[in-house]
CSV table of C-alpha atoms and ligand atoms in Angstrom, one decimal:
chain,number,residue,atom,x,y,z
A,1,UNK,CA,-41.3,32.6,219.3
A,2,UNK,CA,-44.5,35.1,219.0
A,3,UNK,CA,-47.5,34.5,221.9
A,4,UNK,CA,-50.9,35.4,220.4
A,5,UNK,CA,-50.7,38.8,221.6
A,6,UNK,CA,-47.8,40.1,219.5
A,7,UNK,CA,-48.9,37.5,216.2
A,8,UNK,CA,-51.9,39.5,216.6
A,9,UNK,CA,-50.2,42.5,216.4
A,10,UNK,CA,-47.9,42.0,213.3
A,11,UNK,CA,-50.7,40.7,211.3
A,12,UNK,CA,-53.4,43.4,211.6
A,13,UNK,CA,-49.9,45.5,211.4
A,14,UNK,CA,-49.1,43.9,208.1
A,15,UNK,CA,-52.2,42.1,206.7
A,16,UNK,CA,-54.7,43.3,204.5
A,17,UNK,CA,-57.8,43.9,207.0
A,18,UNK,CA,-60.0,41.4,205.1
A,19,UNK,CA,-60.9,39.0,207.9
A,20,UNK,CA,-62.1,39.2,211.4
A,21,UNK,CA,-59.7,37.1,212.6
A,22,UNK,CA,-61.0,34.8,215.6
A,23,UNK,CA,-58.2,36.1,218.5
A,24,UNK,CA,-56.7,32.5,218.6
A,25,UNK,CA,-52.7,32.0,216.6
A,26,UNK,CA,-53.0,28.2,216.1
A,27,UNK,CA,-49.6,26.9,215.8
A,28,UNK,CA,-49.9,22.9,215.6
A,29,UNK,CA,-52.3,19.9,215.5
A,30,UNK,CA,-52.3,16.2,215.7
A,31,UNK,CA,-55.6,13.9,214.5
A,32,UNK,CA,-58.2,16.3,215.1
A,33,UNK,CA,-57.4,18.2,217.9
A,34,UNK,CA,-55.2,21.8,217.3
A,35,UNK,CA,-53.1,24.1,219.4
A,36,UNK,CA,-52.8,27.4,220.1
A,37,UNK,CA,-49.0,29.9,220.4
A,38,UNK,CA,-50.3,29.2,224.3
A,39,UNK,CA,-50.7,25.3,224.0
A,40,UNK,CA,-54.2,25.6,224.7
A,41,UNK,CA,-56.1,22.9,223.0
A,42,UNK,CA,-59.2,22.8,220.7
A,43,UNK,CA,-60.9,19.8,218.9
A,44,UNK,CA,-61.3,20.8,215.1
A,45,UNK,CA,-65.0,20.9,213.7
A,46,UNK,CA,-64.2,23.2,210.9
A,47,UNK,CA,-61.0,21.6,209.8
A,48,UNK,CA,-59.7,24.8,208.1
A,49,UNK,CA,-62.9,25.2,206.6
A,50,UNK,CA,-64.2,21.6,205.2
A,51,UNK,CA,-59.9,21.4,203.8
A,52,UNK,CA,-58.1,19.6,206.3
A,53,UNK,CA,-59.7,15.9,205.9
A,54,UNK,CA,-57.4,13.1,207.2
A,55,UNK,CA,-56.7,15.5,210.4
A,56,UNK,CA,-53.5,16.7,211.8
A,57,UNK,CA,-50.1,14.8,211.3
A,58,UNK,CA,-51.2,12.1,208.9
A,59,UNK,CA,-47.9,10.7,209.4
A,60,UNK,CA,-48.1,9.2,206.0
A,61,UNK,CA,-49.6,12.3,204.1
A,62,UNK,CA,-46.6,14.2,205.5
A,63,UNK,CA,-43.5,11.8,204.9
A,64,UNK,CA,-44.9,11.7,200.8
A,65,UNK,CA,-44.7,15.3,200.8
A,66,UNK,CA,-41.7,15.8,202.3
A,67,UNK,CA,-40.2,13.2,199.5
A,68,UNK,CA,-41.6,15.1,197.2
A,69,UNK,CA,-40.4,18.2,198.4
A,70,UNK,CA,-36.5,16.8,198.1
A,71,UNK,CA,-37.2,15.0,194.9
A,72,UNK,CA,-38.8,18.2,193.1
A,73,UNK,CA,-41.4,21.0,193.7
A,74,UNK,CA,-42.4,22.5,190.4
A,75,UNK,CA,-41.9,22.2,186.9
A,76,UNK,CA,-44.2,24.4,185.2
A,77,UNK,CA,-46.9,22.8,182.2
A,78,UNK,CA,-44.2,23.2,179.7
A,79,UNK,CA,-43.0,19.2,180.6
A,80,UNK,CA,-44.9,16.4,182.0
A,81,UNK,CA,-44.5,15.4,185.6
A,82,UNK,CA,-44.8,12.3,187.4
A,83,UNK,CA,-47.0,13.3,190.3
A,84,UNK,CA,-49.5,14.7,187.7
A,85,UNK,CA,-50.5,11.9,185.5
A,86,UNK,CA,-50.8,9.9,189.2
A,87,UNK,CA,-53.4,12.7,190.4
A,88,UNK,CA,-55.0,13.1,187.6
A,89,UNK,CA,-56.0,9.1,187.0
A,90,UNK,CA,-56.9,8.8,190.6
A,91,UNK,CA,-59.5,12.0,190.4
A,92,UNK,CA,-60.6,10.7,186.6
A,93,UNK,CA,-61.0,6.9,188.2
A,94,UNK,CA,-62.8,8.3,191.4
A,95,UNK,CA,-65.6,10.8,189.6
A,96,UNK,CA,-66.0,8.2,186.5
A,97,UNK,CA,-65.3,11.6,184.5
A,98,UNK,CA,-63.2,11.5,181.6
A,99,UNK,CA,-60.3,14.4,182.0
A,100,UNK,CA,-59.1,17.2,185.0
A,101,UNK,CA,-57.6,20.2,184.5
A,102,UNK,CA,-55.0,21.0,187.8
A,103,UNK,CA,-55.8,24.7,189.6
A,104,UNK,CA,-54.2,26.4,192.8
A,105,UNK,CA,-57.7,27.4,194.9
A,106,UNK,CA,-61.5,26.7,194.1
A,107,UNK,CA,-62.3,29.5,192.5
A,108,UNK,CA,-60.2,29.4,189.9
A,109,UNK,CA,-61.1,25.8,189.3
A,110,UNK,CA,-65.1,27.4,188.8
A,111,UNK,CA,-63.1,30.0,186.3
A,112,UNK,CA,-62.4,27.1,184.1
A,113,UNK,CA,-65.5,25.6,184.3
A,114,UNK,CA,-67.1,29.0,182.7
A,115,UNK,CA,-64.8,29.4,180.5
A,116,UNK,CA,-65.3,25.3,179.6
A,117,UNK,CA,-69.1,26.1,179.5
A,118,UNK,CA,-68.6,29.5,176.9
A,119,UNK,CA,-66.2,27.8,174.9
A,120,UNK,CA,-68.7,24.4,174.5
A,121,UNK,CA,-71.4,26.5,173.5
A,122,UNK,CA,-69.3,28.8,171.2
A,123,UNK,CA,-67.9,25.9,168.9
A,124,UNK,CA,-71.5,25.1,168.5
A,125,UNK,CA,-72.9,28.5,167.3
A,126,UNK,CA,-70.0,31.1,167.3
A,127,UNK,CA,-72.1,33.2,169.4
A,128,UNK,CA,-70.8,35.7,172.0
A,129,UNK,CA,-74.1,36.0,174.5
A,130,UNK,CA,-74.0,32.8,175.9
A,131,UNK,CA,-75.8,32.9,179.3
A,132,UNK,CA,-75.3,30.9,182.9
A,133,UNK,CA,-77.8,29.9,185.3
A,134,UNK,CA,-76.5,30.5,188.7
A,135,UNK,CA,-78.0,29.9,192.4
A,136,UNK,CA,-79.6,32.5,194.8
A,137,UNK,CA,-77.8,32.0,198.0
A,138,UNK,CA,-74.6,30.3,196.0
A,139,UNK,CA,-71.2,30.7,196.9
A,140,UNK,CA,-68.5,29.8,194.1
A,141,UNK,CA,-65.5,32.0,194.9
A,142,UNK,CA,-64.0,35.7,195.3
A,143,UNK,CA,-62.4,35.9,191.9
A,144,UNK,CA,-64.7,38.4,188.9
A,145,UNK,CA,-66.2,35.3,187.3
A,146,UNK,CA,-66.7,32.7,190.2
A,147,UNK,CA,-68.3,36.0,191.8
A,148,UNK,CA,-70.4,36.4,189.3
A,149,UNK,CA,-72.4,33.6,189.4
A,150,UNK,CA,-72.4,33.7,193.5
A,151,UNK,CA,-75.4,34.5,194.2
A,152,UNK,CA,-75.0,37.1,197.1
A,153,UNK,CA,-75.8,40.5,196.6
A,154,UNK,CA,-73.7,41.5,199.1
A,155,UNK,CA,-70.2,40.1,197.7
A,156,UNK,CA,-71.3,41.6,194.5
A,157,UNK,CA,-72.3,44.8,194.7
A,158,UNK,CA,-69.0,47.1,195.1
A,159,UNK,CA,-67.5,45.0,192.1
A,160,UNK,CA,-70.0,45.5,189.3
A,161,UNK,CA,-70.1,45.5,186.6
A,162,UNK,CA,-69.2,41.5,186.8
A,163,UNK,CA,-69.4,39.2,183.3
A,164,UNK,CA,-72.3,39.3,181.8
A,165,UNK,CA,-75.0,36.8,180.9
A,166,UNK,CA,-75.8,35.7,184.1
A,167,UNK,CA,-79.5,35.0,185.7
A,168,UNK,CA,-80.2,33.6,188.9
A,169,UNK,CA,-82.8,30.8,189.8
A,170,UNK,CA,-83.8,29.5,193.0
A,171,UNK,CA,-82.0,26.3,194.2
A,172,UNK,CA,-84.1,23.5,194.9
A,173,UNK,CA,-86.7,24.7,192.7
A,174,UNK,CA,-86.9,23.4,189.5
A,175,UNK,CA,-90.1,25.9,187.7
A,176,UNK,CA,-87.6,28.8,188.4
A,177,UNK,CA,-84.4,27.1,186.6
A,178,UNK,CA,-86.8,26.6,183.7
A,179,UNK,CA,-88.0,30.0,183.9
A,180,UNK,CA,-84.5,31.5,183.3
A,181,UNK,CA,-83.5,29.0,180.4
A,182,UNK,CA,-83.2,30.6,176.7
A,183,UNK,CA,-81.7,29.4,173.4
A,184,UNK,CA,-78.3,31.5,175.0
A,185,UNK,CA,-77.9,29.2,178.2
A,186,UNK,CA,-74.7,27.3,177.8
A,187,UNK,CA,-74.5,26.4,181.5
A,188,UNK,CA,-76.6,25.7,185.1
A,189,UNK,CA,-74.5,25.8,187.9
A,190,UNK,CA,-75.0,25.0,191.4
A,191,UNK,CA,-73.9,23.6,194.0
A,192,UNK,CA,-74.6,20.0,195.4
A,193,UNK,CA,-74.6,20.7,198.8
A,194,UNK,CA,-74.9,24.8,199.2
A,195,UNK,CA,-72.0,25.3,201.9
A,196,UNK,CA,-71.1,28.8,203.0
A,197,UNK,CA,-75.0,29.8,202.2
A,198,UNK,CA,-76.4,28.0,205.1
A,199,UNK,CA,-75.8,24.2,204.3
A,200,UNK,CA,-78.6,23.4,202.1
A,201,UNK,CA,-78.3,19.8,200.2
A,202,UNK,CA,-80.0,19.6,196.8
A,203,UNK,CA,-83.5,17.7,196.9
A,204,UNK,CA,-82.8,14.6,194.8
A,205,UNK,CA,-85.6,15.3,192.5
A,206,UNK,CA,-83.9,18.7,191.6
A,207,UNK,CA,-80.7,17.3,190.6
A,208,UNK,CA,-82.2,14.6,188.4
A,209,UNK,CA,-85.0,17.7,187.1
A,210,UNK,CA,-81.5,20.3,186.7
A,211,UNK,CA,-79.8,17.0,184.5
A,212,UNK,CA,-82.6,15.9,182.7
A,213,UNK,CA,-83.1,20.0,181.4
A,214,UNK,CA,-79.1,19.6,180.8
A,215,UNK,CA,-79.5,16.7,178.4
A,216,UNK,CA,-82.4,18.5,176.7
A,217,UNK,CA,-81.5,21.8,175.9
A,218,UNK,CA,-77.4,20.7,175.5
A,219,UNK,CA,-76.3,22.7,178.3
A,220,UNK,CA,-73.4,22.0,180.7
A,221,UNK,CA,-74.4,20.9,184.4
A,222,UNK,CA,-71.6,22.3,186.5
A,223,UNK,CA,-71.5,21.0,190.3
A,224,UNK,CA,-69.5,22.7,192.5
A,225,UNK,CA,-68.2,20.2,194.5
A,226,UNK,CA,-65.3,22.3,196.1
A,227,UNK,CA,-66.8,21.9,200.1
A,228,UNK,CA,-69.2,18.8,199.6
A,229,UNK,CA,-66.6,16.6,197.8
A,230,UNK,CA,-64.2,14.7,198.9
A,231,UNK,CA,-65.5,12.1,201.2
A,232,UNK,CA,-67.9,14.9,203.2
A,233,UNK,CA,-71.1,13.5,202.2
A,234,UNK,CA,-70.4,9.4,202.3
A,235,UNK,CA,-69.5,9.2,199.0
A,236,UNK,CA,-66.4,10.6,197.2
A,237,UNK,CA,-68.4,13.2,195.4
A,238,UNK,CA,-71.6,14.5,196.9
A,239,UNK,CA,-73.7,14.0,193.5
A,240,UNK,CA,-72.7,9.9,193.4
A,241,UNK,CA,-75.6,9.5,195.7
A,242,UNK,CA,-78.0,11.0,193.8
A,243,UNK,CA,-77.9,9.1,190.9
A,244,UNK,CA,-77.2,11.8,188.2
A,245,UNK,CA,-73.4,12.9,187.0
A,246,UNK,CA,-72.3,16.3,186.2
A,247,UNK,CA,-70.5,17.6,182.7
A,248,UNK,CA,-68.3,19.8,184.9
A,249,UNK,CA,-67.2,19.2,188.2
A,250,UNK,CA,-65.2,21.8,190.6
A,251,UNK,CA,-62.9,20.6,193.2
A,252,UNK,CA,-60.5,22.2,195.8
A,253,UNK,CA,-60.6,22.4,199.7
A,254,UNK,CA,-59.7,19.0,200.9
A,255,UNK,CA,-58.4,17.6,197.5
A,256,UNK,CA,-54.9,18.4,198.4
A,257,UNK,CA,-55.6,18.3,202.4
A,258,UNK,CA,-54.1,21.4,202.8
A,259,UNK,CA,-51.6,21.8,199.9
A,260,UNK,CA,-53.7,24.5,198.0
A,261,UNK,CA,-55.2,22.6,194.9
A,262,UNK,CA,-58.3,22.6,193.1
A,263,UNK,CA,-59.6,21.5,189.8
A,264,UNK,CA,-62.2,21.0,187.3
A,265,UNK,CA,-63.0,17.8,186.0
A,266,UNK,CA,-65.3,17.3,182.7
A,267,UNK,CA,-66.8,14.3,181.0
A,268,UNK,CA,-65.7,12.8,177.6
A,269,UNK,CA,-68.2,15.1,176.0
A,270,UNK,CA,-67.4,18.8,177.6
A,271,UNK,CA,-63.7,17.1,177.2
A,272,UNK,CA,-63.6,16.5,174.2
A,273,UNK,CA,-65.7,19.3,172.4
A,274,UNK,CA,-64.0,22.5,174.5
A,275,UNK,CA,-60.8,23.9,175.9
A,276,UNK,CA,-57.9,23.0,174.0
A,277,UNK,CA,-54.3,23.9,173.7
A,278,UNK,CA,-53.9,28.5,173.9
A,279,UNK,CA,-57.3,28.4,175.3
A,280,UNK,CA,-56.1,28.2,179.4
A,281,UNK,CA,-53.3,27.9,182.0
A,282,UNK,CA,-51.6,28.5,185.0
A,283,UNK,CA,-48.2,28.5,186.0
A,284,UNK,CA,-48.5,26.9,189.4
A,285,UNK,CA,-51.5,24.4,188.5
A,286,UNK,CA,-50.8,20.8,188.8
A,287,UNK,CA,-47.5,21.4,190.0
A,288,UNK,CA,-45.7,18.0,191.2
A,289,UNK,CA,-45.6,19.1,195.3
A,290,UNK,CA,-49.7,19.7,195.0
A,291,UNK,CA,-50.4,16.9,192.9
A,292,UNK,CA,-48.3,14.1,195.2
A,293,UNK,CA,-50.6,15.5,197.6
A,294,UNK,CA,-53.5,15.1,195.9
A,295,UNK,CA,-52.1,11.8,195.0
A,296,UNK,CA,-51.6,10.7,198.6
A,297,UNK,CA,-55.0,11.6,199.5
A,298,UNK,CA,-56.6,9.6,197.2
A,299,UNK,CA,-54.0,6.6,198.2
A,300,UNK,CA,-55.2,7.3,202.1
A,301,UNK,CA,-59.3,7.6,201.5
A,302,UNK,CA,-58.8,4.1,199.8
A,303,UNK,CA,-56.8,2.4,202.6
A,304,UNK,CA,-58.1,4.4,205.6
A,305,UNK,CA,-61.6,3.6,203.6
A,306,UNK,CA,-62.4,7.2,204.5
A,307,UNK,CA,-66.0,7.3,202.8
A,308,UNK,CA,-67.1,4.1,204.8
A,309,UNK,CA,-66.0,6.0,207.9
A,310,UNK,CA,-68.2,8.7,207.1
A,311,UNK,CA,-70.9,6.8,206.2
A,312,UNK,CA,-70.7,4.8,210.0
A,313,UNK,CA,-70.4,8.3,211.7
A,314,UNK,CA,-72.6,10.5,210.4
A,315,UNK,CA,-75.7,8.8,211.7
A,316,UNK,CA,-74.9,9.7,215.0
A,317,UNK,CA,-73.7,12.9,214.6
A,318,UNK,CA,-77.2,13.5,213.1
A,319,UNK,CA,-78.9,12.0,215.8
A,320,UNK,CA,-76.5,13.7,218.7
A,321,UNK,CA,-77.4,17.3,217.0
A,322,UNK,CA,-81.4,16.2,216.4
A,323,UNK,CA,-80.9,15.7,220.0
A,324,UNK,CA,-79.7,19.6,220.4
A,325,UNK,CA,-82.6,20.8,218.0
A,326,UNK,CA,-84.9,19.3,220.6
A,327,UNK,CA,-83.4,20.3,223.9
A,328,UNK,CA,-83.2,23.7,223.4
A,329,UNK,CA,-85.2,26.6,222.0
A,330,UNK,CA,-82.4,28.8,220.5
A,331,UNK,CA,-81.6,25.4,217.8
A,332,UNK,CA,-84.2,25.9,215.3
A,333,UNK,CA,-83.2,23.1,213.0
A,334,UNK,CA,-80.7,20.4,211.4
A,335,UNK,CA,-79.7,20.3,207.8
A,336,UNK,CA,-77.0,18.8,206.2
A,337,UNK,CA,-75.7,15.9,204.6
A,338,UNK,CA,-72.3,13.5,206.0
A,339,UNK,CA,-69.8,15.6,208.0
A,340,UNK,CA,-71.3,18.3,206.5
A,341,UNK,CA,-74.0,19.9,208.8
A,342,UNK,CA,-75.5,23.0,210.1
A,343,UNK,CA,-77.8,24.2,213.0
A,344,UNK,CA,-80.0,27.1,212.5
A,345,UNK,CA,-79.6,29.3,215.7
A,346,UNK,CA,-82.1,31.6,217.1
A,347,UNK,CA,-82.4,34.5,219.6
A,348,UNK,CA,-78.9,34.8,219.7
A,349,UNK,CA,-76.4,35.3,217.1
A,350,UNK,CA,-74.3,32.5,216.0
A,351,UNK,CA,-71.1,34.3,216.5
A,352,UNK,CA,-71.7,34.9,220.2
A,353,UNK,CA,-72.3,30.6,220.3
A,354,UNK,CA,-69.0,30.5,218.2
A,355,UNK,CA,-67.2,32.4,220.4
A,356,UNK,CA,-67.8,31.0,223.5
A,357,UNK,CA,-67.1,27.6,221.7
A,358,UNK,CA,-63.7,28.8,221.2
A,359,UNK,CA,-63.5,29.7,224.7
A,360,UNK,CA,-64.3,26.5,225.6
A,361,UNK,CA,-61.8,24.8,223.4
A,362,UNK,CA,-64.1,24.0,220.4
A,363,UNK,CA,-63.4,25.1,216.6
A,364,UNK,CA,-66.5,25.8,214.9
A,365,UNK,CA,-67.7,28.3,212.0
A,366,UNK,CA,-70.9,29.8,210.6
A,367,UNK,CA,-72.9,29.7,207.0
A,368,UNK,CA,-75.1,32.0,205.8
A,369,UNK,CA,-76.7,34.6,208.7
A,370,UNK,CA,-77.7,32.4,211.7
A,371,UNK,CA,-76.2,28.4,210.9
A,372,UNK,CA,-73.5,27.2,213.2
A,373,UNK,CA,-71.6,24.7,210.2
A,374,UNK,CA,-69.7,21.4,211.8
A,375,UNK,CA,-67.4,20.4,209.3
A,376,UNK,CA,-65.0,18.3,211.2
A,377,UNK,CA,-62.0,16.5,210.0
A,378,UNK,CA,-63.5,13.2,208.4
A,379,UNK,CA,-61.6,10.7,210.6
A,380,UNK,CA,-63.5,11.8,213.7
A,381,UNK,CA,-65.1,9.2,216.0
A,382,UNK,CA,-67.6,8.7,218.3
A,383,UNK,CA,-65.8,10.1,221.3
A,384,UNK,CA,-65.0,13.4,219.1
A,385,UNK,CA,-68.9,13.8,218.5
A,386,UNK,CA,-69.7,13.5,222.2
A,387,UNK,CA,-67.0,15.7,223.7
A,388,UNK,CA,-68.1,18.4,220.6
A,389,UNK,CA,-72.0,18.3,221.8
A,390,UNK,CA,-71.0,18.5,225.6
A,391,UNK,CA,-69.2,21.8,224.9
A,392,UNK,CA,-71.5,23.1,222.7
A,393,UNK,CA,-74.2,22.4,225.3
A,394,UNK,CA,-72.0,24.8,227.5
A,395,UNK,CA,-72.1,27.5,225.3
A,396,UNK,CA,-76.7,27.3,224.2
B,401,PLP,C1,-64.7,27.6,199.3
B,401,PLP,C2,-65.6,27.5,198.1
B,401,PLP,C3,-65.2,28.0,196.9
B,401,PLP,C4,-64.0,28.9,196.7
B,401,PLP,O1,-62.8,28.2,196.9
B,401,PLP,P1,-61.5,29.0,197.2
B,401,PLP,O2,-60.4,27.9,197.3
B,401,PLP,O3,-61.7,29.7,198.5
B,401,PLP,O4,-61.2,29.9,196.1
B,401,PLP,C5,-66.1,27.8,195.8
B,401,PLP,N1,-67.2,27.0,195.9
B,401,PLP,C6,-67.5,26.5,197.1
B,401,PLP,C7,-68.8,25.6,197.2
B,401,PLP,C8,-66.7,26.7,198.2
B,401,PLP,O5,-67.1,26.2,199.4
């Protein structure tokens, strides 16, 4: 077997170089702790990025893939498969939405959302200008459309020219949206809980102002739900707590737990007035091993009541990191919503804190320019929360 050193090696050797990698080769993982090719240890808070939910070795998550595995893998769209109609009730039944579409990674799942938003408006007028409002500061994916509307000049900039027809607004700030609204606009999205901007939740009265200018002007609201979803926030889907429902909702990250899945899930009206049969596919989507995971997860939230859990520790996560905000001068603030929450660090940058996290045997990541994100596993307790703060104490 490979030690770090020579994994190292062979991937910058053979990889792409489009990541600098953290110099750790995890190999294993069991609840929410991980391993490295060395054995060292390190409790998760960024479970593979906001994916790996019911943490590590979910004996139960594993044995119904590995039946699935021996029973069948894929099939392809041309036939139905048992798997998907299971997955695709349980996510319906879940978001009180009316019909999903199965993709393999979040930004295709925002893909089909546009093309859902182009083609809504386009039945209605047979126009070929239809616009998007998008969020400054957004992240939706790497792929030409989902970068289109991510609002990151950065990302951008060496792929121009991207699809047209998009404006940007800025979130939490209603008078802007409505500033950028014309009788073109076939879609607002955003996300409910910015993630990989800085972990900015949407003000309540935002939401409910973005819907209400939805129903009024017969536009699509698209939330991106693909890192708040899932359980994250308290609630299966971040935007249950806020009272309002979205016409498209993306999925991905830890819908399948780690079997790469996303999707995009419309009400009965997008549903029914929008994509239908020659107007999208995928070979791989919805395929029977992603969708018995999807499946499973569901199954697990429900009997592990997952959300509840959530809901009982994210109080005192909140109050263990207020705690930090106070007790030293290079945490400038909390934000965040659930397992889903950032400090803004200042005077040093957050990679040097991220490092020496790893160092001492803590996985955590960054958002935007200066926020250390804590995204943990959402089966974490009490005792996870205190051993995280007591090495991240170490490294402020
Ligand atoms: C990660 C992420 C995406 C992109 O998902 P991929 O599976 O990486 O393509 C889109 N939107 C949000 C909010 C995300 O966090």
């Amino acid at each position: 077997m490979m030690n770090t050193e020579q994994c190292m090696e062979k991937t910058e050797q053979y990889v792409l170089h489009t990541y600098n990698r953290n110099k750790i080769a995890l190999e294993r993982g069991k609840g929410v702790y991980l391993y490295d090719a060395e054995g060292k240890k390190y409790l998760d808070f960024a479970a593979g990025i906001a994916v790996f939910a019911l943490g590590y070795g979910n004996e139960d998550y594993n044995q119904a893939l590995k039946d699935q595995i021996d029973r069948i893998i894929h099939t392809s769209n041309l036939y139905y498969n048992l798997p998907l109609a299971d997955a695709a009730e349980k996510v319906v039944k879940a978001s009180g939405m009316d019909k999903v579409f199965f993709t393999n990674s979040g930004t295709e799942a925002i893909e089909g959302a546009i093309k859902t938003a182009r083609k809504y408006a386009w039945l209605k007028d047979q126009r070929t200008d239809h616009e998007i409002i998008a969020m400054k500061n957004s992240f939706h994916g790497r792929s030409l459309g989902a970068l289109s509307v991510t609002g990151n000049a950065h990302y951008q900039e060496p792929f121009k020219p991207l699809i047209g027809g998009i404006k940007f607004a800025d979130f939490n700030d209603l008078e802007s949206v409505k500033l950028q609204i014309t009788d073109r606009t076939c879609a607002i999205i955003l996300e409910t809980v910015q993630g990989e901007g800085g972990i900015y939740p949407a003000d309540p009265e935002f939401l409910k102002g973005v819907r209400a200018l939805c129903d009024e002007h017969d536009i699509l609201m698209i939330l991106d739900e693909i890192q708040c979803g899932m359980g994250r926030t308290g609630s299966m889907f971040a935007w249950q707590d806020y009272g309002v429902q979205p016409d498209v909702m993306t999925c991905a990250k830890a819908l399948g737990c780690g079997i790469p899945v996303g999707a995009f899930v419309l009400n009965k009206k997008t549903a029914e007035h929008s994509l239908v049969p020659g107007d999208h596919g995928t070979t791989y989507g919805g395929n029977p091993l992603a969708c018995a995971a999807v499946s499973k997860v569901f199954d697990i939230f429900r009997e592990q009541k997952i959300t509840e859990h959530v809901r009982e520790i994210a109080p005192y996560l909140e109050e263990k990191l207020d705690e930090l905000v106070d007790k030293y001068d290079s945490v400038a603030a909390r934000r965040g919503k659930g397992l889903m929450q950032g400090l803004v660090i200042t005077g040093k940058p957050v990679g040097e804190v991220i490092n020496k996290a790893i160092g001492h045997g803590l996985l955590v990541i960054s958002a935007g320019s200066d926020v250390l994100r804590l995204v943990p596993p959402l089966v974490i307790e009490k005792e996870h929360v205190d051993e995280m703060i007591s090495i991240l104490e170490k490294c402020l």
